[in-house]
Coordinates of C-alpha atoms in Angstrom, one line a residue:
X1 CA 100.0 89.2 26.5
X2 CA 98.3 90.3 29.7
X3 CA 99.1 86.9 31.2
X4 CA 103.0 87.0 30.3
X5 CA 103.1 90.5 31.5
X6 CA 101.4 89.4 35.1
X7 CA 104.1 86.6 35.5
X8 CA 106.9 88.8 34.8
X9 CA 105.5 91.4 37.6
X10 CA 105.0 88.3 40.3
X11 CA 108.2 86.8 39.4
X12 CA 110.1 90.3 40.4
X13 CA 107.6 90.1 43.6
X14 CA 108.5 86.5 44.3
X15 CA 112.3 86.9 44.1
X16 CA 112.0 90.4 46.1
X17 CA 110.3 88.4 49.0
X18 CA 112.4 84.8 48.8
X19 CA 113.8 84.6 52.0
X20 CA 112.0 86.7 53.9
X21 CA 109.2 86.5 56.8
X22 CA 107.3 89.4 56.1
X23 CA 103.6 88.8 56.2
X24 CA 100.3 90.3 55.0
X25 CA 96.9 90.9 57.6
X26 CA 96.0 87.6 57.0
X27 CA 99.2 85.9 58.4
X28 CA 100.4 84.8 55.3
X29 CA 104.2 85.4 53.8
X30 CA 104.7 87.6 50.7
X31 CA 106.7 84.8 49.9
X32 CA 103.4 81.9 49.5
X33 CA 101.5 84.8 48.5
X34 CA 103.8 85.5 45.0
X35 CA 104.3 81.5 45.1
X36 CA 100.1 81.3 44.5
X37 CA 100.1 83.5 42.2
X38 CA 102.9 82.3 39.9
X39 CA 101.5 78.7 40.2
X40 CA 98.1 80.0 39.5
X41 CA 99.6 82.4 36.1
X42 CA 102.2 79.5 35.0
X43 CA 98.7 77.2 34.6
X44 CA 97.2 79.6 33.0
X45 CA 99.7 79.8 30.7
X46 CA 100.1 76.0 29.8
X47 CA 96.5 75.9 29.4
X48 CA 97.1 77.8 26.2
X49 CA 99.8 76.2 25.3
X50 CA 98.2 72.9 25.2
X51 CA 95.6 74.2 23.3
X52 CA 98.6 75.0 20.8
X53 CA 99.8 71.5 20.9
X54 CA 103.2 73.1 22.3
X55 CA 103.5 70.0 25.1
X56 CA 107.2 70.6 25.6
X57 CA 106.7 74.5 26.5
X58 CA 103.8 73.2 28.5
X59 CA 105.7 70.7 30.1
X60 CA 108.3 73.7 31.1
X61 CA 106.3 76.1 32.3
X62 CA 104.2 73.2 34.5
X63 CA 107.7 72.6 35.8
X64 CA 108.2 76.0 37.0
X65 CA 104.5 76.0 38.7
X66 CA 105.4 72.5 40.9
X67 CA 108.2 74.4 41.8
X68 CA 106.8 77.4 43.0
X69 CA 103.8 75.1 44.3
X70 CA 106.1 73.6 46.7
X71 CA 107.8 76.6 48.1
X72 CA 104.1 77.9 48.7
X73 CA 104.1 75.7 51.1
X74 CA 99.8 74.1 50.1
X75 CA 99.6 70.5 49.7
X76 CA 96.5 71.4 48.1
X77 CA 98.5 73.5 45.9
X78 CA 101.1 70.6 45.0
X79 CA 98.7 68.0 44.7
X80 CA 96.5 70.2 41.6
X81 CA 100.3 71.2 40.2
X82 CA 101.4 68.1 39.9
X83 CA 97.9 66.5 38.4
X84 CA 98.2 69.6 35.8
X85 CA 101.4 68.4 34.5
X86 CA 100.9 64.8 34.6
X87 CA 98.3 65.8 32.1
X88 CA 100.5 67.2 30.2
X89 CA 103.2 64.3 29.8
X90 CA 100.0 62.4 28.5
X91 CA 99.1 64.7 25.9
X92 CA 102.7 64.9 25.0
X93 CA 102.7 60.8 24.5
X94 CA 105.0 60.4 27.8
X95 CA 102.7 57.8 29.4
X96 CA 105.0 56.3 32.3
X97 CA 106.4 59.7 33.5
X98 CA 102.4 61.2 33.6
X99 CA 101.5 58.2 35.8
X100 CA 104.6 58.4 37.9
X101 CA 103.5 62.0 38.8
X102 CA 99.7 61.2 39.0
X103 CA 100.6 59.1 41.8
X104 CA 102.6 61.7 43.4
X105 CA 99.2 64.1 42.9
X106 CA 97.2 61.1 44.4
X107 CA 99.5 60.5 47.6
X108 CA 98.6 64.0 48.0
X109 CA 94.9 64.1 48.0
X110 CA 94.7 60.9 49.9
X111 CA 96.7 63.1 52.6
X112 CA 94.9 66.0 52.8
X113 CA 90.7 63.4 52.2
X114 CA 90.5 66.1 49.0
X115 CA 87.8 63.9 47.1
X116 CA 87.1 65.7 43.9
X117 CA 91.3 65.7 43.6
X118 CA 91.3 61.8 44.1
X119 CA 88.9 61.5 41.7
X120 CA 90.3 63.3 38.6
X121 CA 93.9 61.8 39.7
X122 CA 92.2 57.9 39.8
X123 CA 90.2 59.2 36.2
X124 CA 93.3 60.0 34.6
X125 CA 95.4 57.0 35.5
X126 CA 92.8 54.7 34.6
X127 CA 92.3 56.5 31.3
X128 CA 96.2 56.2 30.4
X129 CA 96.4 52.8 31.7
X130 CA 93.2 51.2 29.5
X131 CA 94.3 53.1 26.8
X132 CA 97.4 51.2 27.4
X133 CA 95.5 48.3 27.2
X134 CA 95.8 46.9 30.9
X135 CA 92.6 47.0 31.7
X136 CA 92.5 44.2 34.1
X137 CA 95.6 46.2 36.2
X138 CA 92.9 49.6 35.7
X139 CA 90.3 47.3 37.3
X140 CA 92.5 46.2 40.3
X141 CA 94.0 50.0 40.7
X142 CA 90.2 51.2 41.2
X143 CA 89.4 48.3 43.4
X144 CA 92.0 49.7 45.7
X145 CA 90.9 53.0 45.1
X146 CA 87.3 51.8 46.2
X147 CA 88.6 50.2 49.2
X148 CA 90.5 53.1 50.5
X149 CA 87.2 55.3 50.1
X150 CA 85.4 52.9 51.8
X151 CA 87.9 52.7 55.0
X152 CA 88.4 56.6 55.1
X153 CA 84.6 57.0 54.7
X154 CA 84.8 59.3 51.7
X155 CA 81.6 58.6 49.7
X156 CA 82.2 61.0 47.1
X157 CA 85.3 59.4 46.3
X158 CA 83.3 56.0 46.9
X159 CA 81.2 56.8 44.0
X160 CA 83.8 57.9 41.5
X161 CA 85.3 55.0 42.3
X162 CA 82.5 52.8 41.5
X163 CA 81.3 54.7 38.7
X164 CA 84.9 54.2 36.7
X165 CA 84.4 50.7 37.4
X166 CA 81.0 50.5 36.3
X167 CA 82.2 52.6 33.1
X168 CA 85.1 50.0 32.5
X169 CA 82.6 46.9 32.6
X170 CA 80.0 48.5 30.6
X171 CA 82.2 49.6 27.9
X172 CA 83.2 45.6 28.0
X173 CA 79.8 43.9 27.6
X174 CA 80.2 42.8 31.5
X175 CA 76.7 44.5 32.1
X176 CA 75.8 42.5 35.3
X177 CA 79.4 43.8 36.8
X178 CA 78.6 47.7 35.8
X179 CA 74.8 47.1 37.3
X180 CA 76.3 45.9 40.8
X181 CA 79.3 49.0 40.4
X182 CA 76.5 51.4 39.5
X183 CA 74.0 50.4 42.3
X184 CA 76.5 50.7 44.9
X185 CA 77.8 54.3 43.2
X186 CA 73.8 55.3 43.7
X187 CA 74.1 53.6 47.5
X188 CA 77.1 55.7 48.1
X189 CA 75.4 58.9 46.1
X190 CA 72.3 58.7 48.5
X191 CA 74.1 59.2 51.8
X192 CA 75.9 62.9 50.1
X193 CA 72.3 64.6 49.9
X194 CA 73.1 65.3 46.3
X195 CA 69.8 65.1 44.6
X196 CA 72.0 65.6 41.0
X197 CA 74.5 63.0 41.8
X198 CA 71.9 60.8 42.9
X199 CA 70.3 61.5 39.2
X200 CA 73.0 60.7 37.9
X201 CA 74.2 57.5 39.8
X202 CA 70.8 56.1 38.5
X203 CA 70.9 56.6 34.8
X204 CA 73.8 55.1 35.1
X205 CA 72.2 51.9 36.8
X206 CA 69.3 52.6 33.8
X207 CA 71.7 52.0 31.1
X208 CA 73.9 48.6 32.5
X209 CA 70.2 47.4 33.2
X210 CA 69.0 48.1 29.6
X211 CA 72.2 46.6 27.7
X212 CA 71.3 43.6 30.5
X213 CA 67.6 43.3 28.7
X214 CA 68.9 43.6 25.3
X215 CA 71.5 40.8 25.7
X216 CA 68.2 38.5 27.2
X217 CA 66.1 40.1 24.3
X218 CA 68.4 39.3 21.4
X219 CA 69.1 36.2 22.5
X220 CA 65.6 35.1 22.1
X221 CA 65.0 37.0 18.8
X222 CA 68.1 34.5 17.6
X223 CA 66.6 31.5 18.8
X224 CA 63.5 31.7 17.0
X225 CA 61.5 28.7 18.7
X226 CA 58.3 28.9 20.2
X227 CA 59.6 29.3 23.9
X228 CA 61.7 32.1 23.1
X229 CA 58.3 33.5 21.2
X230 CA 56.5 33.1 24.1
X231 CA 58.8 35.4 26.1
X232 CA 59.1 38.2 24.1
X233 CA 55.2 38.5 23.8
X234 CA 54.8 38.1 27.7
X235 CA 57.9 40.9 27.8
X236 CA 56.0 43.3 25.7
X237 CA 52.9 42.6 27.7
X238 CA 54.5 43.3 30.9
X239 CA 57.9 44.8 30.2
X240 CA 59.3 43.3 33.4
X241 CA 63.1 42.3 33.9
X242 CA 63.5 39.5 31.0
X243 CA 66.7 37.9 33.7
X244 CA 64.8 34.1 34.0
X245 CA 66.1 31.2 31.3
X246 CA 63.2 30.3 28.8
X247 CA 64.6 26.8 29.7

């Protein structure tokens, strides 16, 4: 109601400004200024309608807010428009035209070094392309992802990076891969001053190590010989790293 209302009012302020170079205090055109808030309201709006499961009116109205994105004149703008929508082609089942616009949103934020952008866009790919099943073109995507952070020194986008790969390897038994993705996601964390992250990076590396240990643990329960016996009682003596071959 209140929200359909607002975009009717900033729609007749938008098409009463196109065109023209008047500004506000701040130096910025009426123009951008409607164009900001109609991208912001049209979100708004598709946010609801997703929750409705109506995609197609989503998919409109996300349209309309790249549009008016654009003629803002904010990359920033354009890069969060266009990762909105892309969204919404996935929940709508339109796979190939939500990554062809998530690469669009991620051209974008490697332009303007927006990490937290780059990482939701990389996120989202890789979620529509293992759900695809091509994991091992996911795993090659985030390697260049991981590479690029690396060369522009972004270590926030460093450790997303890492920790979707880390996730990816986990998820398929490959628990020595997500350990060495995870420890260098923690590496990366450390350098940020984020004590949370840092927290975070680490139970990461806590969980690839355990499912490590229980691999080396059930594979000496299966056994059942004396050597394996031997191990798991000096394990539960000690509870070090159970990595060494009983043979």
């Amino acid at each position: 109601g209140h929200v359909r209302e607002a975009a009717e009012h900033y729609e007749a302020f938008y098409h009463l400004t196109e065109g023209s170079t008047w500004k506000d205090e701040t130096g910025h055109t009426y123009n951008s200024l409607a164009c900001e808030h109609l991208w912001r309201i049209y979100t708004l709006l598709a946010d609801k309608m997703l929750e409705n499961k109506e995609h197609q009116q989503a998919i409109k109205t996300l349209i309309k807010a790249l549009k008016t994105a654009k003629e803002g004149g904010s990359m920033k703008m354009e890069g969060e428009a266009a990762y909105c929508l892309s969204l919404a082609y996935h929940f709508a089942g339109e796979q190939q035209t939500a990554l062809s616009i998530l690469n669009t949103s991620v051209k974008i934020f490697t332009a303007l070094c927006d990490s937290a952008g780059l990482g939701r866009a990389y996120a989202a790919v890789a979620k529509i392309l293992v759900s695809q099943g091509k994991v091992a073109e996911t795993i090659k995507y985030l390697e260049e992802f991981m590479k690029a952070a690396e060369n522009a020194h972004l270590n926030q986008s460093l450790v997303d990076a890492c920790v979707l790969l880390g996730n990816i390897y986990n998820e398929r038994g490959n628990y020595d891969e997500a350990f060495e993705y995870f420890s260098q996601a923690s590496e990366a964390a450390k350098t940020l001053n984020d004590l949370p992250l840092v927290d975070e990076t680490k139970t990461y590396c806590g969980i690839a190590k355990a499912h490590k240990l229980m691999v080396a643990f059930n594979s000496h329960i299966e056994r059942e010989d004396p050597v394996s016996l031997k191990y798991l009682l000096a394990w539960k003596e000690n509870r070090s790293d159970m990595c060494t071959d009983p043979l």
